[in-house]
Amino acid sequence: MKILILGGYGVFGGRLARLLSDLPDIELLICGRNLDAAQAFCASYAGAPRVHPVVVERQRIEAVLGAEQPALVVDASGPFQDYGEHRYNVIEACIAAGIDYLDFADAADFVFGVARFDAQARAAGVFVLSGVSSFPVLTAAVLREMAQRMDLVSVEGGIAPSPYAGIGLNVMRAVVGYAGAPVKLQRGGQPGHGRGLAESRRFTIAVPGRLPLRNLHFSLVDVPDLQVIPPEHPTLTDIWMGAGPVPEVLHRVLNLLARARARFTLPSLEPLSPLFYRVLNLMKFGEHRGGMYVRAQGMRDGAPTTLSWHLLAEGDDGPYIPSMAIEAVIRKLLAGERPLPGARPATRALELTDYHALFEGRAIHTGFRSDDAGASLYRQVLASAYDALPAQVQALHDMSGQHRWSGTAQVSRGTGLVSRLVAAVIGFPEAGADVPVTVTLMPEQGIERWTRDFGGRRFNSWQRRGTGRNDALLVERFGVIEVALALVVEGERLLLVPRRWSCLGVPLPKALLPRGNTFETEVDGRFVFNVEIAAPGVGLIVNYRGWLQPSA
């Protein structure tokens, strides 16, 4: 099978070629205007397919199609927003030549408009699928799953790339080009518009049981979902899609420029795209993690309900997700599963189960969250991951009303002056072996008060579900200090991982955030705990570990 990839040496085209590197029965034509770049990519390509560099001008692609006669054309070039009056010339050429077509288009108008070629594509017996990427293929698949549980009313979503993912100049040109420009969407059940990158909101991507991303700033982007998803859900009245690139300071500069353009009717900001491209690709720091979310509000059995879907990608796996949809379609083609003829947006190209197969074996994790205010505190924070906890860990956190657990512990204390002072102020127990322990949990209007008694020495803390920038976290308060903890399930352990902290509501430096190996588990039918608190430059403050069981 011969596949011609326009922009094959670019960011998305190159990643697609690498995703197909295990397929010896395909031949890849790596195409673009720069022969040197195509040749360099082919020379460095390590994979089973045969690869060939080809020079192609998209406005004169007919000659190459006639000479090479590929079975499939993949357009990974862009920016699709800039194709002008003859934006569909590649599609028209493919239909005329009887060649199937897929693209990575992220321009809403472009993707929405391909349906005009449906009759021609059907007559030619070819398929033309546009927007075969995370937006809108993955979001549409998620929403179809959600629609089985509720009538969708309002939908929002966002993508948060890792700062190390890298971004192509064409993508940057597209994003900066529509900053401050009208973006078509649906609001209040009527066609409307927002302003690209001028509208923002925050969200925490938190796959149940996984370490969540930090609470991120998302801004409105012009993606196909805004136009192609509403027709699929008759009850849908509102839709909003955003992107949350980091560093946030650069993101907010774009916000300011977008608002200025919208308010003062300034010309396009596209001339600034090379500058933003260079700066963004230089400012690579922080966690090498990315994610995506879709949140829907709707009605179920006459009552309002909210459901959210979260995706978390670790390391280098995340940047490949936008290319995986076309990878999946190609693999299905090789297996004899062919899309129906016709031209249309790719919203129904894949189902969520197809993505599960693509993510298998990679550091990509997904999960749903639903609001359940009546659930216990830890169940609310962990969502579906709560059911994977050991029985005794669930038992301690699931009890209603006041309950008491007792056991023994070993306590270690730091010996430095600062560590001893901190331990004394909070009231941590003195060092000792086989210290009798009693823990009393008391729910108090959405908050749990924990009273710990170590051999007669007591100290209290209060736990609650985080909100705002602490969303999806467990917040524990010791006096004037609050620590926001991620609840992470690893095997038989529930880890409590510090993510943020504050004093009297004022955020404290992350570099000084206390850490340690803190977990809960079950051993020999008993609840087992290990709490370690250490601070940078201070060392160990306290470590207490032991077991508990319900008191009579």
XYZ file of C-alpha atoms in Angstrom:
552
model
C 0.000 0.000 0.000
C 1.529 3.305 -1.096
C 0.758 6.327 1.108
C 1.631 9.883 0.141
C 2.110 12.149 3.175
C 2.048 15.873 2.425
C 4.228 17.483 5.055
C 5.697 14.064 5.790
C 8.837 15.495 7.352
C 6.884 17.929 9.555
C 5.745 17.500 13.139
C 2.500 15.557 12.614
C 3.448 13.854 9.365
C 6.756 12.709 10.797
C 5.095 11.305 13.906
C 2.576 9.440 11.760
C 5.399 7.872 9.751
C 7.039 6.716 12.968
C 3.770 5.256 14.279
C 3.617 3.147 11.095
C 7.233 2.015 11.361
C 6.306 -1.617 12.107
C 4.372 -2.153 8.847
C 6.538 -3.727 6.105
C 3.672 -3.854 3.596
C 3.413 -0.095 3.125
C 5.443 2.433 1.178
C 5.620 6.034 2.368
C 6.150 9.009 0.083
C 7.545 11.779 2.301
C 6.420 14.902 0.481
C 6.774 18.654 0.742
C 8.312 21.665 -0.899
C 11.751 21.173 0.694
C 13.598 18.268 -0.928
C 16.533 18.508 1.495
C 14.209 18.173 4.493
C 12.405 15.204 2.890
C 15.706 13.492 2.096
C 17.037 14.087 5.608
C 13.900 12.594 7.140
C 14.081 9.505 4.916
C 17.778 9.037 5.692
C 17.093 9.083 9.443
C 13.914 6.984 9.312
C 14.212 3.657 11.120
C 11.303 1.405 10.228
C 10.013 -1.445 8.109
C 8.201 0.609 5.413
C 10.051 1.792 2.323
C 10.337 5.592 2.320
C 10.993 7.963 -0.567
C 11.408 11.767 -0.632
C 9.224 13.606 -3.148
C 8.958 17.314 -3.925
C 5.317 18.410 -4.112
C 3.635 21.776 -4.536
C 0.108 21.275 -3.210
C -1.357 23.565 -5.864
C 0.144 21.292 -8.550
C -0.283 17.913 -6.911
C -2.099 16.302 -9.869
C 1.162 15.458 -11.639
C 2.578 13.647 -8.618
C -0.648 11.713 -8.085
C -0.560 10.593 -11.698
C 3.102 9.580 -11.552
C 3.129 7.873 -8.153
C -0.480 6.580 -8.031
C -0.701 6.267 -4.235
C -3.590 4.388 -2.652
C -3.989 7.070 0.019
C -3.081 10.720 0.463
C -2.579 12.150 3.953
C -2.432 15.946 4.210
C -0.323 16.828 7.249
C 0.890 20.200 6.023
C -1.339 23.149 6.925
C -2.094 25.638 8.258
C -5.462 24.809 6.761
C -6.733 28.243 7.759
C -4.497 29.796 5.073
C -5.460 27.762 2.015
C -7.532 30.624 0.583
C -9.991 30.300 -2.277
C -8.535 27.020 -3.559
C -8.284 25.377 -0.173
C -9.710 22.057 -1.361
C -7.525 21.520 -4.428
C -5.840 18.434 -2.914
C -9.225 16.890 -2.121
C -10.502 17.642 -5.618
C -7.367 16.156 -7.160
C -7.718 12.994 -5.081
C -11.367 12.535 -6.032
C -10.529 13.055 -9.724
C -7.743 10.471 -9.485
C -9.839 7.985 -7.469
C -7.536 8.184 -4.432
C -8.659 8.071 -0.786
C -7.847 11.077 1.379
C -7.278 11.877 5.081
C -6.057 15.073 6.729
C -5.027 16.542 10.065
C -7.038 19.733 9.488
C -7.602 21.797 12.628
C -9.470 24.664 10.936
C -13.172 24.499 11.767
C -14.418 26.042 8.519
C -12.190 23.788 6.425
C -13.363 20.579 8.115
C -17.021 21.607 8.178
C -16.892 22.457 4.464
C -15.629 19.135 3.086
C -19.171 17.746 3.005
C -19.727 19.702 -0.231
C -17.676 17.020 -1.992
C -19.732 14.126 -0.644
C -21.600 13.340 -3.863
C -18.422 13.531 -5.959
C -16.507 11.270 -3.562
C -19.329 8.726 -3.521
C -19.457 8.701 -7.315
C -15.680 8.139 -7.433
C -15.874 5.397 -4.788
C -13.369 7.102 -2.459
C -13.515 8.359 1.096
C -12.503 11.864 2.129
C -12.196 12.288 5.901
C -11.162 15.664 7.281
C -10.009 16.544 10.801
C -8.658 13.073 11.584
C -6.999 14.040 14.861
C -7.713 14.426 18.568
C -10.005 17.348 17.735
C -12.650 16.233 16.718
C -12.242 12.429 16.409
C -11.339 11.677 20.033
C -13.654 14.292 21.540
C -16.549 13.080 19.394
C -15.932 9.467 20.482
C -15.913 10.533 24.138
C -19.148 12.489 23.748
C -20.907 9.553 22.112
C -19.980 7.518 25.178
C -21.288 10.271 27.464
C -24.496 10.575 25.446
C -25.358 7.018 26.468
C -25.544 8.220 30.078
C -27.237 11.625 29.673
C -28.775 14.106 27.280
C -25.915 16.481 26.539
C -26.652 20.164 27.131
C -23.292 21.905 27.574
C -19.842 20.667 26.555
C -16.367 22.011 27.115
C -12.969 20.484 26.481
C -9.319 21.253 26.253
C -5.910 19.939 25.329
C -2.761 20.572 27.364
C 0.447 19.659 25.542
C 3.635 18.863 27.405
C 6.127 21.752 27.322
C 8.556 19.297 25.719
C 6.177 18.190 22.967
C 7.390 20.702 20.406
C 5.106 22.588 18.054
C 5.418 23.210 14.342
C 5.608 26.677 12.839
C 2.458 26.019 10.800
C 0.490 25.190 13.951
C 1.787 28.355 15.600
C 0.844 30.387 12.529
C -2.678 29.002 12.694
C -3.131 29.685 16.407
C -1.637 33.173 16.396
C -3.524 33.938 13.181
C -6.964 33.545 14.765
C -6.016 35.117 18.116
C -8.593 37.832 18.713
C -10.571 36.883 15.595
C -14.210 35.664 15.695
C -14.537 31.931 16.342
C -17.823 30.259 15.393
C -19.482 28.234 18.139
C -22.875 27.535 19.681
C -24.177 29.381 22.723
C -27.607 29.227 24.270
C -28.760 26.957 21.483
C -27.974 29.563 18.818
C -25.039 30.047 16.437
C -22.682 32.600 17.901
C -19.027 33.394 18.189
C -16.266 33.946 20.692
C -12.844 35.483 20.284
C -9.902 33.160 19.741
C -7.551 33.062 22.760
C -9.439 35.978 24.327
C -11.702 33.748 26.470
C -10.168 31.600 29.190
C -11.036 29.203 31.983
C -9.151 26.844 34.300
C -9.359 23.079 34.687
C -7.476 20.237 36.358
C -6.907 17.130 34.251
C -7.069 14.280 36.755
C -7.372 10.665 35.632
C -8.752 8.755 38.651
C -5.928 7.287 40.707
C -3.161 9.011 38.700
C -1.051 12.023 39.568
C -3.081 14.903 38.067
C -1.689 17.690 35.968
C -1.472 21.021 37.705
C -4.525 23.256 37.410
C -4.118 24.834 33.963
C -5.232 27.947 32.110
C -7.127 27.117 28.875
C -8.089 29.579 26.135
C -10.631 29.306 23.332
C -9.270 27.803 20.103
C -10.814 27.508 16.653
C -11.115 23.731 16.253
C -13.539 21.644 14.141
C -15.426 20.395 17.204
C -17.144 23.754 17.595
C -18.997 23.271 14.310
C -19.129 19.522 13.643
C -20.183 18.204 17.066
C -23.414 20.162 17.740
C -25.300 18.584 14.769
C -24.621 15.142 16.276
C -26.394 15.945 19.576
C -29.809 17.634 19.200
C -30.027 18.572 22.897
C -26.646 20.335 22.908
C -26.916 24.111 23.406
C -23.364 25.205 24.284
C -19.851 24.133 23.273
C -16.397 25.503 24.095
C -12.943 24.099 23.337
C -9.605 25.383 24.568
C -5.877 24.789 24.690
C -3.641 25.092 27.745
C -0.056 25.496 26.562
C 2.687 26.242 29.063
C 4.515 28.274 30.226
C 1.465 30.187 31.367
C 3.240 33.547 31.189
C 3.625 33.211 27.408
C 0.038 31.992 27.147
C -1.196 35.103 28.965
C 0.802 37.372 26.660
C -1.147 35.809 23.774
C -4.372 36.422 25.725
C -3.562 40.111 26.074
C -2.693 40.463 22.400
C -5.876 38.634 21.388
C -8.034 40.913 23.534
C -6.281 43.977 22.187
C -6.868 42.844 18.608
C -10.546 42.168 19.323
C -11.118 45.479 21.100
C -9.213 47.773 18.760
C -9.876 45.883 15.490
C -6.173 45.325 14.900
C -4.812 43.312 11.953
C -3.908 39.647 12.251
C -1.146 38.764 14.694
C 0.238 36.108 12.342
C 3.460 38.085 11.642
C 4.338 37.444 15.313
C 4.087 33.654 14.936
C 7.821 33.051 14.211
C 8.680 34.893 17.432
C 6.203 32.867 19.529
C 7.387 29.693 17.790
C 11.013 30.306 18.792
C 10.201 31.351 22.329
C 7.806 28.460 22.994
C 10.281 25.878 21.737
C 13.024 27.384 23.895
C 10.990 27.516 27.121
C 10.927 23.797 27.839
C 10.805 23.210 31.565
C 8.491 21.627 34.114
C 6.833 18.225 34.022
C 7.054 16.264 30.768
C 3.371 15.398 30.869
C 0.321 16.414 28.881
C -3.377 15.760 28.831
C -6.838 16.354 27.505
C -10.310 16.662 28.986
C -13.960 16.719 27.974
C -16.613 17.827 30.472
C -20.339 17.623 29.795
C -23.366 18.845 31.691
C -26.710 17.370 30.877
C -29.910 15.731 32.079
C -30.457 12.183 33.232
C -33.835 10.944 34.430
C -34.991 14.553 34.710
C -32.097 15.647 36.943
C -28.983 17.653 36.046
C -25.719 15.724 35.998
C -22.066 16.340 35.167
C -19.546 13.917 33.719
C -15.932 14.511 32.735
C -13.396 12.444 30.822
C -9.674 12.845 31.450
C -6.570 11.784 29.512
C -3.056 11.863 30.907
C 0.044 11.200 28.780
C 3.490 10.787 30.288
C 6.763 11.661 28.577
C 7.157 11.245 24.831
C 3.923 9.297 24.277
C 1.653 12.336 24.481
C 2.857 14.178 21.357
C 1.919 11.161 19.224
C -1.778 11.199 20.181
C -2.903 13.655 17.438
C -1.362 11.334 14.803
C -2.884 8.160 16.211
C -6.309 8.621 14.615
C -4.867 8.422 11.092
C -2.629 5.557 12.232
C -5.743 3.665 13.353
C -7.587 4.293 10.074
C -4.583 3.036 8.086
C -4.282 -0.096 10.205
C -7.985 -0.741 9.726
C -7.523 -0.334 5.963
C -4.746 -2.921 5.981
C -7.057 -5.247 7.916
C -9.787 -4.832 5.319
C -11.934 -2.319 7.247
C -12.593 0.531 4.878
C -14.533 3.740 5.624
C -17.638 4.222 3.523
C -17.227 6.329 0.380
C -18.054 10.002 0.694
C -16.638 13.267 1.991
C -17.289 14.317 5.579
C -15.728 15.442 8.864
C -14.068 12.509 10.629
C -16.177 12.669 13.795
C -17.243 9.017 13.442
C -13.966 7.622 12.136
C -13.164 5.891 15.458
C -14.770 4.869 18.711
C -13.332 5.150 22.191
C -12.500 1.434 22.168
C -10.268 2.037 19.138
C -8.295 4.550 21.167
C -7.996 2.139 24.083
C -6.225 -0.260 21.730
C -3.938 2.542 20.492
C -3.031 3.596 24.044
C -2.303 0.058 25.241
C 1.344 -0.414 26.134
C 1.942 3.343 26.290
C 2.071 5.720 29.239
C -1.354 7.097 28.302
C -4.195 6.770 30.798
C -7.857 7.765 30.648
C -10.866 7.744 32.921
C -14.264 9.251 33.682
C -15.295 11.297 36.706
C -18.831 12.046 37.865
C -19.957 14.384 40.610
C -21.239 12.441 43.618
C -21.626 14.842 46.514
C -23.068 12.082 48.701
C -19.952 9.901 48.494
C -17.238 9.778 51.144
C -14.413 12.312 50.890
C -11.771 9.944 49.493
C -14.238 8.381 47.087
C -15.068 11.837 45.714
C -11.405 12.624 45.087
C -10.423 9.208 43.705
C -13.615 8.570 41.701
C -13.562 5.120 40.054
C -10.015 4.401 41.300
C -11.388 4.130 44.832
C -12.707 0.655 44.064
C -9.140 -0.575 43.454
C -8.051 0.183 47.038
C -7.509 -2.660 49.525
C -10.564 -3.523 51.613
C -9.210 -2.133 54.899
C -8.209 1.169 53.284
C -11.724 1.505 51.896
C -13.199 0.563 55.261
C -11.350 3.323 57.099
C -12.394 6.012 54.612
C -15.945 4.833 53.929
C -17.373 4.861 57.456
C -20.022 7.487 58.169
C -20.224 9.382 61.423
C -17.492 9.414 64.047
C -15.302 6.313 64.098
C -12.101 5.328 65.850
C -9.226 3.048 64.822
C -6.424 1.888 67.110
C -3.041 0.213 66.789
C 0.667 0.823 67.278
C 3.332 2.876 65.515
C 7.024 3.589 65.312
C 7.916 7.272 65.287
C 11.117 8.907 64.049
C 11.893 12.617 64.364
C 14.352 14.913 62.670
C 17.193 16.138 64.856
C 17.805 19.567 63.321
C 16.690 22.754 65.053
C 14.202 23.743 62.337
C 12.715 20.261 62.022
C 12.270 20.022 65.794
C 10.642 23.468 65.868
C 8.182 22.606 63.070
C 7.303 19.286 64.713
C 6.697 21.010 68.043
C 4.485 23.739 66.549
C 2.250 21.224 64.744
C 2.275 18.781 67.644
C 3.804 15.756 65.922
C 4.546 12.845 68.297
C 7.909 12.232 69.955
C 10.160 9.454 68.678
C 9.425 6.004 70.014
C 8.832 2.333 69.257
C 5.545 0.449 69.700
C 3.703 3.657 70.533
C -0.044 3.076 71.068
C -2.050 4.984 68.445
C -5.688 6.019 68.227
C -7.087 7.847 65.214
C -10.564 9.393 65.458
C -12.323 10.585 62.302
C -15.242 12.992 62.583
C -17.160 14.379 59.556
C -17.976 18.083 59.953
C -20.028 19.657 57.121
C -17.978 18.369 54.198
C -14.752 18.320 56.223
C -13.187 15.413 58.081
C -11.442 16.173 61.370
C -8.632 13.719 62.111
C -7.532 13.488 65.745
C -4.385 11.400 66.203
C -3.300 10.262 69.662
C 0.221 8.837 69.976
C 0.684 7.620 73.555
C -1.299 10.535 74.981
C 0.144 13.191 72.620
C -2.638 14.466 70.374
C -2.701 16.611 67.251
C -5.478 17.477 64.819
C -5.783 18.061 61.097
C -8.758 18.783 58.856
C -9.235 17.241 55.400
C -11.508 18.424 52.601
C -11.958 18.139 48.865
C -9.938 20.754 47.004
C -11.546 23.437 44.853
C -10.210 26.001 42.393
C -6.527 25.423 41.779
C -6.677 22.521 44.238
C -9.436 20.779 42.288
C -9.147 16.958 42.248
C -6.799 17.127 45.238
C -7.254 16.362 48.930
C -6.492 19.421 51.082
C -5.237 18.821 54.622
C -4.860 21.677 57.097
C -2.442 21.663 60.026
C -3.039 24.898 61.924
C -2.343 27.756 59.498
C -0.697 25.502 56.903
C -2.674 23.760 54.150
C -1.171 21.069 51.933
C -2.924 19.915 48.752
C -2.310 16.207 48.162
C -2.805 14.055 45.092
C -4.297 10.637 45.817
C -2.458 8.149 43.609
C -3.178 4.424 43.442
C -0.131 2.234 42.778
C -0.792 -1.463 43.119
C -2.002 -2.125 46.660
C -0.948 1.306 47.915
C -2.689 4.653 48.144
C 0.004 7.327 47.864
C -0.507 10.858 49.173
C 1.670 13.145 47.048
C 2.055 16.860 47.971
C 1.333 19.201 45.033
C 0.742 22.680 46.515
C 0.795 24.367 49.922
C -0.163 27.656 51.494
C -0.125 29.589 54.755
C -3.287 31.465 55.727
C -4.397 31.097 52.109
C -1.182 32.602 50.659
C 0.580 30.167 48.265
C 4.049 29.122 49.371
C 7.021 28.357 47.068
C 6.849 24.940 45.416
C 10.607 24.594 45.852
C 10.103 24.431 49.633
C 7.083 22.104 49.543
C 7.489 19.311 52.153
C 7.552 15.829 50.663
C 8.027 12.241 51.725
C 6.983 8.648 51.183
C 3.418 8.665 52.516
C 1.028 5.810 51.776
C -1.775 3.612 53.064
C -2.179 -0.088 52.350
C -3.306 -3.384 53.853
C -1.065 -6.095 55.315
C -2.388 -9.314 56.863
C -5.910 -7.902 56.961
C -4.912 -4.724 58.827
C -4.758 -1.084 57.744
C -1.096 -0.079 57.453
C 0.191 3.480 57.167
C 3.476 5.272 56.577
C 3.610 9.065 56.937
C 6.911 10.746 56.135
C 7.290 14.519 56.142
C 10.567 16.066 55.047
C 11.399 19.519 53.746
C 14.117 20.741 51.343
C 17.064 22.112 53.278
C 15.572 20.862 56.539
C 15.483 17.103 56.124
C 13.231 14.754 58.018
C 10.609 16.366 60.243
C 8.678 13.263 61.269
C 8.010 9.723 60.095
C 5.357 7.610 61.747
C 4.411 4.152 60.483
C 2.314 1.351 61.879
C -1.060 -0.386 61.719
C -4.661 0.273 62.747
C -7.868 -1.665 63.157
C -11.406 -0.567 64.092
C -11.887 0.054 67.810
C -14.690 -1.755 69.569
